[in-house]
XYZ file of C-alpha atoms in Angstrom:
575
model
C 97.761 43.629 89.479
C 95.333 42.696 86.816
C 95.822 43.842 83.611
C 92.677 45.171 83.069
C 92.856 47.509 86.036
C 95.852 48.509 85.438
C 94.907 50.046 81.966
C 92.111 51.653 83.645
C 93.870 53.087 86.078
C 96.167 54.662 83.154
C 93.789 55.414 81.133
C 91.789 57.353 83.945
C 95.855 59.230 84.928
C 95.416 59.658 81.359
C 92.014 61.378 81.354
C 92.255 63.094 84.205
C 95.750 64.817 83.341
C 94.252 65.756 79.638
C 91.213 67.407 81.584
C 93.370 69.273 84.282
C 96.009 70.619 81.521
C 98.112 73.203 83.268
C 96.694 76.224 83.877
C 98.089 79.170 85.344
C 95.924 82.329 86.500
C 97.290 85.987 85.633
C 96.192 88.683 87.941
C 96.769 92.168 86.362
C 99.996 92.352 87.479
C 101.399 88.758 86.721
C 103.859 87.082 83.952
C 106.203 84.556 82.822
C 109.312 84.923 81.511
C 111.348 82.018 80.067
C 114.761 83.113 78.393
C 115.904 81.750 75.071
C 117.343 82.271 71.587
C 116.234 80.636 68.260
C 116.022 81.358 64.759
C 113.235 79.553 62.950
C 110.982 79.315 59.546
C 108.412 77.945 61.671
C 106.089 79.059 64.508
C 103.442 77.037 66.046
C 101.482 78.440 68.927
C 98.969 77.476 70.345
C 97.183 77.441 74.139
C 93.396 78.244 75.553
C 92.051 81.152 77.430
C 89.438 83.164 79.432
C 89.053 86.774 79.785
C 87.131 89.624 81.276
C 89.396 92.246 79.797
C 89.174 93.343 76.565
C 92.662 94.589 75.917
C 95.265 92.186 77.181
C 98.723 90.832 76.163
C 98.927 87.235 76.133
C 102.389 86.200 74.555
C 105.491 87.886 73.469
C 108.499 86.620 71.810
C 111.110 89.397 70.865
C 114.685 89.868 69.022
C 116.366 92.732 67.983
C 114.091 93.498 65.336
C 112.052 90.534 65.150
C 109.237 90.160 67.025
C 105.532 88.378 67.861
C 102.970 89.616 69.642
C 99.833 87.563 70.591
C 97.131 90.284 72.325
C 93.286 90.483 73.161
C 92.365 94.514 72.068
C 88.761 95.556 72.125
C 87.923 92.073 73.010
C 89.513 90.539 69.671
C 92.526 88.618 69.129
C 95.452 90.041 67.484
C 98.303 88.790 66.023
C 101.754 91.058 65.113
C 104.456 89.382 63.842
C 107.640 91.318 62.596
C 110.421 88.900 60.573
C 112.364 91.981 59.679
C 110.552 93.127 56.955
C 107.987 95.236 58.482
C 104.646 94.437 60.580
C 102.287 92.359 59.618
C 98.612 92.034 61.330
C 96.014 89.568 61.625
C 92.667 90.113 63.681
C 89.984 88.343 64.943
C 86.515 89.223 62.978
C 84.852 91.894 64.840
C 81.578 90.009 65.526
C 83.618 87.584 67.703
C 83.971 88.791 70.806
C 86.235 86.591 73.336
C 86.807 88.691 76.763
C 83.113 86.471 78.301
C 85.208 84.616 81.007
C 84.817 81.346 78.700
C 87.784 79.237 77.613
C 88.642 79.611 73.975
C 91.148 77.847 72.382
C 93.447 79.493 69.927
C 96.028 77.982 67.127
C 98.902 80.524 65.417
C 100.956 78.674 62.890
C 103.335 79.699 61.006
C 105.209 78.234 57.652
C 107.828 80.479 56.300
C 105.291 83.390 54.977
C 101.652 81.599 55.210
C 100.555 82.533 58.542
C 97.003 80.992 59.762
C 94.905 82.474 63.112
C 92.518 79.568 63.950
C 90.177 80.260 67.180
C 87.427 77.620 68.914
C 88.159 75.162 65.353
C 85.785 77.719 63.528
C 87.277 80.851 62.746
C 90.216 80.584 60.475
C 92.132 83.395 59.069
C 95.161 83.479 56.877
C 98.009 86.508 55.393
C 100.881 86.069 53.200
C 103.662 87.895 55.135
C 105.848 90.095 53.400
C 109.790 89.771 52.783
C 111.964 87.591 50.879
C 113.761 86.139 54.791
C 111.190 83.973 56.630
C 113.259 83.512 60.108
C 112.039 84.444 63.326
C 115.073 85.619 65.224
C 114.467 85.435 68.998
C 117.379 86.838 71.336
C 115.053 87.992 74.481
C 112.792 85.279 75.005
C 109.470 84.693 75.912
C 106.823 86.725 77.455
C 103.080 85.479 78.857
C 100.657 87.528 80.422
C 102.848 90.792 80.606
C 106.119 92.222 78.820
C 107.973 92.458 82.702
C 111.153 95.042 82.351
C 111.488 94.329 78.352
C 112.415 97.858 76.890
C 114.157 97.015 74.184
C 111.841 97.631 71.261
C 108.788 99.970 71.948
C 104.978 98.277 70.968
C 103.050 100.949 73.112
C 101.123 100.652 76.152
C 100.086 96.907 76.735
C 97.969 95.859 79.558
C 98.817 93.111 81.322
C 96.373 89.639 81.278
C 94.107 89.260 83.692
C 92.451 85.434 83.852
C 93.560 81.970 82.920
C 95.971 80.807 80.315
C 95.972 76.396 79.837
C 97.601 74.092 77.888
C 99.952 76.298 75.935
C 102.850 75.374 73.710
C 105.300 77.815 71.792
C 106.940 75.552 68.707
C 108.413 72.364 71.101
C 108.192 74.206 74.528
C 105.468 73.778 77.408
C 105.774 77.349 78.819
C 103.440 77.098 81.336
C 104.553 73.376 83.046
C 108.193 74.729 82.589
C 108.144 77.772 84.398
C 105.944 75.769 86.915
C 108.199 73.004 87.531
C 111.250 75.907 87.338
C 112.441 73.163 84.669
C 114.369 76.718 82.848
C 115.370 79.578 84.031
C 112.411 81.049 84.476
C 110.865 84.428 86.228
C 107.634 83.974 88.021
C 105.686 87.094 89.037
C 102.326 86.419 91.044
C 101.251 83.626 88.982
C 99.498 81.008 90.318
C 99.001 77.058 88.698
C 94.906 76.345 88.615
C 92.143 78.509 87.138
C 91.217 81.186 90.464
C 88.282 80.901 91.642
C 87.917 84.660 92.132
C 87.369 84.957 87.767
C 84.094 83.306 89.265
C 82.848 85.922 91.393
C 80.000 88.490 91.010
C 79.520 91.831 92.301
C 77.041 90.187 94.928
C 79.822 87.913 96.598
C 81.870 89.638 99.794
C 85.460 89.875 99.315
C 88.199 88.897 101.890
C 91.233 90.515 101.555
C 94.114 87.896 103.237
C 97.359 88.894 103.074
C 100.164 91.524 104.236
C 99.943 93.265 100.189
C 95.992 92.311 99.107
C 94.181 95.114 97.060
C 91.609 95.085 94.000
C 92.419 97.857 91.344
C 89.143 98.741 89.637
C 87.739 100.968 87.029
C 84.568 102.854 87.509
C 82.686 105.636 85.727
C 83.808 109.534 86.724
C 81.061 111.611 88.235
C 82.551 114.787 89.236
C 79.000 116.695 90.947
C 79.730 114.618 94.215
C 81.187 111.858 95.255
C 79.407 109.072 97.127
C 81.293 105.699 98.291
C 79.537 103.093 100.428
C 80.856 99.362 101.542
C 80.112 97.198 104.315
C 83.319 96.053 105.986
C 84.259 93.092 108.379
C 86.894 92.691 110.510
C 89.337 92.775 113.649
C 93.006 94.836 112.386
C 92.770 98.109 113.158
C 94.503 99.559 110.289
C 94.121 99.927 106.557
C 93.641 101.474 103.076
C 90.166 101.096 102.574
C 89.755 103.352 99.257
C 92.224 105.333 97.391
C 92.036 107.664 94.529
C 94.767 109.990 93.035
C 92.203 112.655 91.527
C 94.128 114.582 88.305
C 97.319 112.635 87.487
C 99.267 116.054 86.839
C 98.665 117.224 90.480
C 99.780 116.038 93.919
C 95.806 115.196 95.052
C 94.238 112.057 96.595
C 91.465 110.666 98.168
C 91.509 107.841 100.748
C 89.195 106.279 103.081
C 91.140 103.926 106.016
C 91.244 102.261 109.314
C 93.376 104.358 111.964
C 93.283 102.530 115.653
C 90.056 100.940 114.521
C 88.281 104.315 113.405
C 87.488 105.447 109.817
C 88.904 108.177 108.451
C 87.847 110.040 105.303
C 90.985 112.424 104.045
C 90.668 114.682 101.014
C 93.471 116.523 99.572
C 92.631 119.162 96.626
C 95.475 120.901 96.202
C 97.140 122.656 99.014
C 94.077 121.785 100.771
C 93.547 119.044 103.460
C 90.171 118.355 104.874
C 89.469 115.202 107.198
C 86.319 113.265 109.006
C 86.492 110.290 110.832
C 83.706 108.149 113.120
C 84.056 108.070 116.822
C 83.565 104.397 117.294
C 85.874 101.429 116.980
C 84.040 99.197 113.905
C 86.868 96.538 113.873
C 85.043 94.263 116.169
C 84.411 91.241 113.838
C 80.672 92.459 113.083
C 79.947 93.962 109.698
C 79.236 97.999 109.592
C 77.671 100.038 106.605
C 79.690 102.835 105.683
C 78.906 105.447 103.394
C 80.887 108.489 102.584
C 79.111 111.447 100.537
C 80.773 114.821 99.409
C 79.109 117.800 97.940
C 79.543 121.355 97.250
C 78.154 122.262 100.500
C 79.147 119.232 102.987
C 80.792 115.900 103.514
C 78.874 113.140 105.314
C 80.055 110.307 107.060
C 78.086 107.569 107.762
C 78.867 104.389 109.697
C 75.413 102.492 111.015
C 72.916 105.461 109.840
C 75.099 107.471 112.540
C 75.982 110.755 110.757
C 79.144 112.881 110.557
C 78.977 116.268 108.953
C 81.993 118.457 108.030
C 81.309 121.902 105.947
C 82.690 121.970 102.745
C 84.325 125.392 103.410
C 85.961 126.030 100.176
C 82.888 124.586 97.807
C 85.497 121.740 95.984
C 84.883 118.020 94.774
C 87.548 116.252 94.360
C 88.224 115.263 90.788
C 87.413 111.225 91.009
C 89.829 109.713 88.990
C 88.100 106.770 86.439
C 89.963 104.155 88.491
C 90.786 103.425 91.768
C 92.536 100.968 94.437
C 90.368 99.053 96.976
C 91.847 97.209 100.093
C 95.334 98.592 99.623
C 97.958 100.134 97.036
C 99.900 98.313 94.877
C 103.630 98.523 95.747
C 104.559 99.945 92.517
C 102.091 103.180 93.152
C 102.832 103.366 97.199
C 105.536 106.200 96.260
C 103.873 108.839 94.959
C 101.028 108.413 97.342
C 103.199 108.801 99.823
C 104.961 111.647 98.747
C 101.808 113.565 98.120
C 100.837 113.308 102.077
C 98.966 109.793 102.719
C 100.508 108.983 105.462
C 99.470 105.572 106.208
C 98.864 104.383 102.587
C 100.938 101.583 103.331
C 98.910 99.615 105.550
C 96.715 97.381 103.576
C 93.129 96.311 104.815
C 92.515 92.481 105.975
C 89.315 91.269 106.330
C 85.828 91.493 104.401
C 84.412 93.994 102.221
C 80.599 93.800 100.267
C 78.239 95.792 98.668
C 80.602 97.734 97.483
C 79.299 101.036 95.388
C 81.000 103.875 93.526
C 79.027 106.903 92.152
C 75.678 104.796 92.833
C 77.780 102.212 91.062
C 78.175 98.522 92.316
C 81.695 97.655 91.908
C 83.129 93.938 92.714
C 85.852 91.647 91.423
C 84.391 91.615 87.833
C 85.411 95.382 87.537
C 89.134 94.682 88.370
C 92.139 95.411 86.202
C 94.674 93.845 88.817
C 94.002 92.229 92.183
C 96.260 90.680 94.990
C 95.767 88.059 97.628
C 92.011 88.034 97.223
C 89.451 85.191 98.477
C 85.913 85.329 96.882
C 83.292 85.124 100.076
C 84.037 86.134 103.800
C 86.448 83.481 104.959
C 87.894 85.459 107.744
C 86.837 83.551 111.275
C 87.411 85.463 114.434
C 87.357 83.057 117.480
C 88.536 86.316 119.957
C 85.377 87.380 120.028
C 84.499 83.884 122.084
C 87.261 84.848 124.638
C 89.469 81.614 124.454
C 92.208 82.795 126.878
C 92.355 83.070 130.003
C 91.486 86.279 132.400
C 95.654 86.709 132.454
C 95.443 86.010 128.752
C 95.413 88.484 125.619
C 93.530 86.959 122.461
C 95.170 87.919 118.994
C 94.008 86.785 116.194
C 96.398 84.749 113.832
C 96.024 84.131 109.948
C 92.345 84.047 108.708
C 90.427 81.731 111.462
C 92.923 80.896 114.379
C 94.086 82.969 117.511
C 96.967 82.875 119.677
C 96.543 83.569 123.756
C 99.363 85.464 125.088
C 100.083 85.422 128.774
C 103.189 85.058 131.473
C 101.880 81.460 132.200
C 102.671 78.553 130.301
C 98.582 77.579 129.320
C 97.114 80.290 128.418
C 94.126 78.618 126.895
C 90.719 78.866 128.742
C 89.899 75.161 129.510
C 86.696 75.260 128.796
C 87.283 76.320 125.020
C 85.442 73.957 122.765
C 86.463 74.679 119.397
C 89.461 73.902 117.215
C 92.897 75.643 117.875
C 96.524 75.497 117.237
C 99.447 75.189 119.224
C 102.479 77.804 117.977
C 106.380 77.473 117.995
C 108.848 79.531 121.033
C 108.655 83.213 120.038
C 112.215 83.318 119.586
C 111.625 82.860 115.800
C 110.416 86.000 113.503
C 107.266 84.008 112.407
C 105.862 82.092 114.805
C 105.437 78.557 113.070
C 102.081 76.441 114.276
C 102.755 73.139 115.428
C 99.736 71.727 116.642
C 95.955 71.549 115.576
C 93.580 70.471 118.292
C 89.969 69.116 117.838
C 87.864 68.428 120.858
C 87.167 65.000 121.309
C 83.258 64.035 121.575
C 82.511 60.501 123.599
C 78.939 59.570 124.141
C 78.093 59.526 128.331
C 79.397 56.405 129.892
C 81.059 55.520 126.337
C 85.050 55.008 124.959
C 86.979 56.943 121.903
C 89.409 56.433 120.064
C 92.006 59.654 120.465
C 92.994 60.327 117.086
C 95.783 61.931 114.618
C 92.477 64.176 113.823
C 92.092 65.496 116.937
C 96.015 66.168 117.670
C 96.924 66.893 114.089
C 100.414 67.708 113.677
C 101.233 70.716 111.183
C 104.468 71.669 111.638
C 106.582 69.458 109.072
C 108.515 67.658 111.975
C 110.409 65.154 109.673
C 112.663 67.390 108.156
C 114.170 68.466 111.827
C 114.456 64.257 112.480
C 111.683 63.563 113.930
C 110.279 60.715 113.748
C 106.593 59.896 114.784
C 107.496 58.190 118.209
C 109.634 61.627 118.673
C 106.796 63.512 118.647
C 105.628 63.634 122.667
C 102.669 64.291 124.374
C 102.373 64.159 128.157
C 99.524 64.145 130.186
C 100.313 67.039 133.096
C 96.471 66.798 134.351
C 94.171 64.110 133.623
C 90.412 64.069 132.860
C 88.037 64.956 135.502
C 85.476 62.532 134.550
C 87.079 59.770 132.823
C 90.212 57.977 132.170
C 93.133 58.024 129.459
C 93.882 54.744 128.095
C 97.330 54.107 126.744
C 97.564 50.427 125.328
C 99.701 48.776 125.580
C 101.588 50.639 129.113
C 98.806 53.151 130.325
C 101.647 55.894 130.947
C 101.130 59.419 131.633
C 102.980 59.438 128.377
C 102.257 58.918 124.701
C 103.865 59.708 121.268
C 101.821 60.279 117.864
C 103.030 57.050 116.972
C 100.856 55.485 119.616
C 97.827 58.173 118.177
C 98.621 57.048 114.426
C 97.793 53.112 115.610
C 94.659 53.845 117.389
C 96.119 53.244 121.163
C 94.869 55.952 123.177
C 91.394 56.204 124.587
C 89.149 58.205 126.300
C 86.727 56.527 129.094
C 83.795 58.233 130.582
C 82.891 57.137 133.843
C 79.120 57.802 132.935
C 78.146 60.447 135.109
C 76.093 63.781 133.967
C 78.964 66.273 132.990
C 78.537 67.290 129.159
C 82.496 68.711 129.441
C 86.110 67.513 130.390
C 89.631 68.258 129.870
C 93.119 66.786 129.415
C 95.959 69.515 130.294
C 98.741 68.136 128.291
C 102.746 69.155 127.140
C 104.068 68.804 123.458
C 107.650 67.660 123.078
C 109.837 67.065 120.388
C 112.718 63.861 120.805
C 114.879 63.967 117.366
C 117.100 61.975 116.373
C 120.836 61.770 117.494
C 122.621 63.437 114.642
C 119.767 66.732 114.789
C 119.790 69.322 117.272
C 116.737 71.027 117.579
C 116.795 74.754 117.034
C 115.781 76.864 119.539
C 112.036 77.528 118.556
C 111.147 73.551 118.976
C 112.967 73.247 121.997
C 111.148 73.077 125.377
C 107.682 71.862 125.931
C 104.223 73.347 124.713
C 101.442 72.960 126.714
C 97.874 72.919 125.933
C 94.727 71.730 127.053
C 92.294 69.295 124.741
C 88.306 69.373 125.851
C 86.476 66.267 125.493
C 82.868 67.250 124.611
C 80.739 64.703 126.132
C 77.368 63.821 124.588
C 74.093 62.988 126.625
C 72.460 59.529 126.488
C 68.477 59.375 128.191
C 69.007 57.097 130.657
C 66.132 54.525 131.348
C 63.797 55.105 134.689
C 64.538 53.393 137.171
C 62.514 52.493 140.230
C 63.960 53.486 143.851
C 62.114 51.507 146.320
C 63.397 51.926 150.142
C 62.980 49.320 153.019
C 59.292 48.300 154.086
C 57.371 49.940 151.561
C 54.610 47.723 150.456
C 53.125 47.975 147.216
C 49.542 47.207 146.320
C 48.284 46.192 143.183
C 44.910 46.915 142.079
C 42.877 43.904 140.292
C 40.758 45.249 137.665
C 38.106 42.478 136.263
C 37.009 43.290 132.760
C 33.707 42.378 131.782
């Protein structure tokens, strides 16, 4: 390789890896711990970060008595540091505010007693610490984003960090790329390695909730007169929290809003007293409904479409909105006591889309959050049921975010005319059904040849690590096209592996007649390698059906003249 390229190249690795840095995003209820001991006369810390929250900790490093703590409170940064000879503070200037979601970088060093604060290269602060011993004594470790099950020396009630943390370094240690790489022996807690695209989001933006334990703890003002809640909601499972509140901590009250078989149901408990009001219309169809709850002294009003539900409010009580509450589910570590004070199906947690979200004539979205869990900014949930893909012996359930399984006693339960994207799935035999198989339609313009290729029959399951090699990997034709032919270079089998896919060897011919659809009904099968035995779930054959969507071309007129017919031309003279 030249040697100019090959510095470019480098130095672009270079740039590129300097720009990335490793970032890590904190959700509310995130942290890293790394383990160690030291004893030092020197601390250097630095790293970058960006903030909604204005009270936050960031880092913690703790002995016995020794200790540093590195937080955000009322939006400024504070430093405590503790070398045995009492506490010592330095803070931020007050006209600096840094919880505005931008990235600011931060320096904390540390020579014996001179401690410095430097923030964004500009804002430099400096304290003489007191003491006549200048070692920080670390026996517990290291901390970031949260202070996990540490109880050994008490610094109050510290909220955990919520948004990004990047290139940060504690005296010779990489934190951050350690406890990525699990280089130490590190605990991970709901961290993950980029900078989340949901710190981006507005109020305005829907919100898809995607997995088994998703919810969005926000904070909201109190207004105890009435309570009004309204949300538009999308989506196909039939159960989940929707809203929750716990009212007064000190009493055994709550206040949820969830899916039950596909109905809402609005459940107040004040005391010893239970009042309920639900809808009498399934809304998890895949369409979005407005919902709007309203209680007063007098009533409570459901609302779902501008169709009303009244209940009298017999006994004339609000319920005492607490100043926070959870949206999409409860968080595990809260599921207890809601449980034990009566809401029964607080466990279920909502999946699918939620906008226009308003408390107490309050919008309310992601900025608002002090904690969130498997959360996607925008409605990404896809729901191909509603195009009926399976067959009339077929059920249609929908699987992860934008796919669907058909379930039926036959072995294709796929309609054939289905013209969209779908995925093949393992034997149920396993717990988890794993997907093997993504098919694309294939599109061929009338009369014309394609290429069948590893993007329309794009594997997914990781077949290597069973011993499987590409020309393991099987596909046989059980019915061919209609209105065409399969062409298998070099044979022109019945049979083909994704070898023969990867090298460009199978083709699709149209015979050129007008039909805009066709079909291949074909089996997967999976040949490993002599020393693997297949487990149980791979075993078999999967079969499945890939349309070829075939594209119109305007033919040029033609003249159909029979037997005998004589033509005359008229002679025109121009003058």
């Amino acid at each position: 390789m030249d040697k100019g390229l090959l510095f470019s190249f480098f130095l672009l690795f270079f740039l590129w890896d300097t720009v990335l840095g490793d970032h890590a995003s904190f959700y509310g209820n995130s942290y890293i711990y790394i383990p160690f001991k030291e004893a030092k006369s020197t601390t250097d810390i630095h790293f970058k970060f960006r903030t909604l929250l204005p009270n936050a900790l960031i880092l913690l490093v703790a002995g016995t008595t020794d200790f540093c703590i590195v937080q955000i409170e009322k939006g400024r940064l504070k430093v405590n540091l503790n070398l045995g000879a009492g506490e010592s503070e330095l803070v931020s200037p007050a006209n600096l505010i840094l919880n505005d979601l931008k990235w600011h970088n931060v320096s904390i060093v540390r020579r014996e007693a001179n401690l410095s604060l430097t923030i964004d290269s500009s804002q430099k602060l400096h304290k003489h610490l007191p003491g006549r011993f200048f070692e920080l004594n670390i026996h517990f470790g290291l901390y970031i984003g949260g202070h996990g099950n540490f109880s050994e020396l008490f610094f109050g009630h510290l909220e955990k960090f919520r948004g990004c943390l990047s290139d940060m370094h504690y005296n010779n240690m990489n934190p951050i790329e350690e406890a990525h790489h699990r280089q130490v022996n590190s605990v991970v807690e709901s961290v993950t390695w980029n900078c989340a695209a949901e710190f981006e989001s507005d109020r305005n933006r829907p919100i898809s909730f995607v997995k088994d334990n998703s919810f969005m703890f926000v904070s909201h003002s109190v207004q105890h007169k009435e309570i009004k809640i309204q949300f538009d909601l999308n989506s196909m499972i039939t159960q989940g929290v929707l809203f929750y509140n716990t009212g007064h901590l000190s009493r055994s009250d709550f206040f949820v809003i969830h899916l039950r078989k596909g109905l809402l149901q609005c459940i107040l408990k004040i005391g010893n007293k239970i009042v309920n009001i639900s809808n009498d219309f399934n809304v998890t169809n895949g369409e979005w409904h407005k919902v709007s709850f309203h209680q007063t002294a007098t009533l409570l009003e459901l609302s779902v479409d501008d169709k009303n539900k009244t209940v009298e409010n017999t006994g004339g009580h609000i319920f005492p909105l607490f100043d926070s509450s959870y949206i999409g589910g409860i968080e595990v570590t809260k599921l207890s006591r809601a449980m034990s004070n009566g809401c029964k199906y607080c466990d279920m947690h909502f999946k699918g889309c939620l906008r226009n979200i308003f408390i107490a004539h309050k919008q309310t979205g992601i900025p608002d959050a002090y904690a969130t869990q498997g959360l996607i900014p925008g409605c990404v949930w896809k729901y191909p049921c509603k195009q009926n893909p399976c067959t009339e012996a077929g059920v249609c359930i929908q699987h992860g975010i934008d796919s669907f399984k058909c379930q039926c006693k036959d072995k294709l339960c796929i309609n054939q005319n289905y013209t969209d994207t779908y995925r093949v799935f393992s034997q149920k035999s396993l717990a988890t059904e794993l997907e093997l198989l993504a098919v694309k339609p294939l599109e061929v313009m009338e009369g014309g040849n394609t290429v069948v290729t590893t993007e329309n029959l794009h594997m997914i399951l990781d077949y290597q690590k069973f011993g499987i090699q590409d020309s393991g990997v099987r596909f046989n034709i059980i019915e061919g096209p209609s209105h065409g032919t399969i062409n298998i270079w070099p044979h022109n089998l019945n049979i083909f592996t994704l070898n023969e896919v990867a090298n460009d060897k199978v083709h699709y011919i149209h015979d050129g007649l007008e039909f805009f659809q066709d079909n291949i009904v074909i089996e997967l099968e999976f040949k490993p390698s002599d020393s693997y035995i297949l487990p149980a779930y791979l075993q078999g054959d999967f079969m499945f059906t890939m349309t070829i969507n075939i594209l119109s071309v305007n033919d040029p007129p033609k003249l159909d003249i029979s037997n005998g017919t004589v033509l005359r031309v008229v002679q025109m003279n121009v003058v």
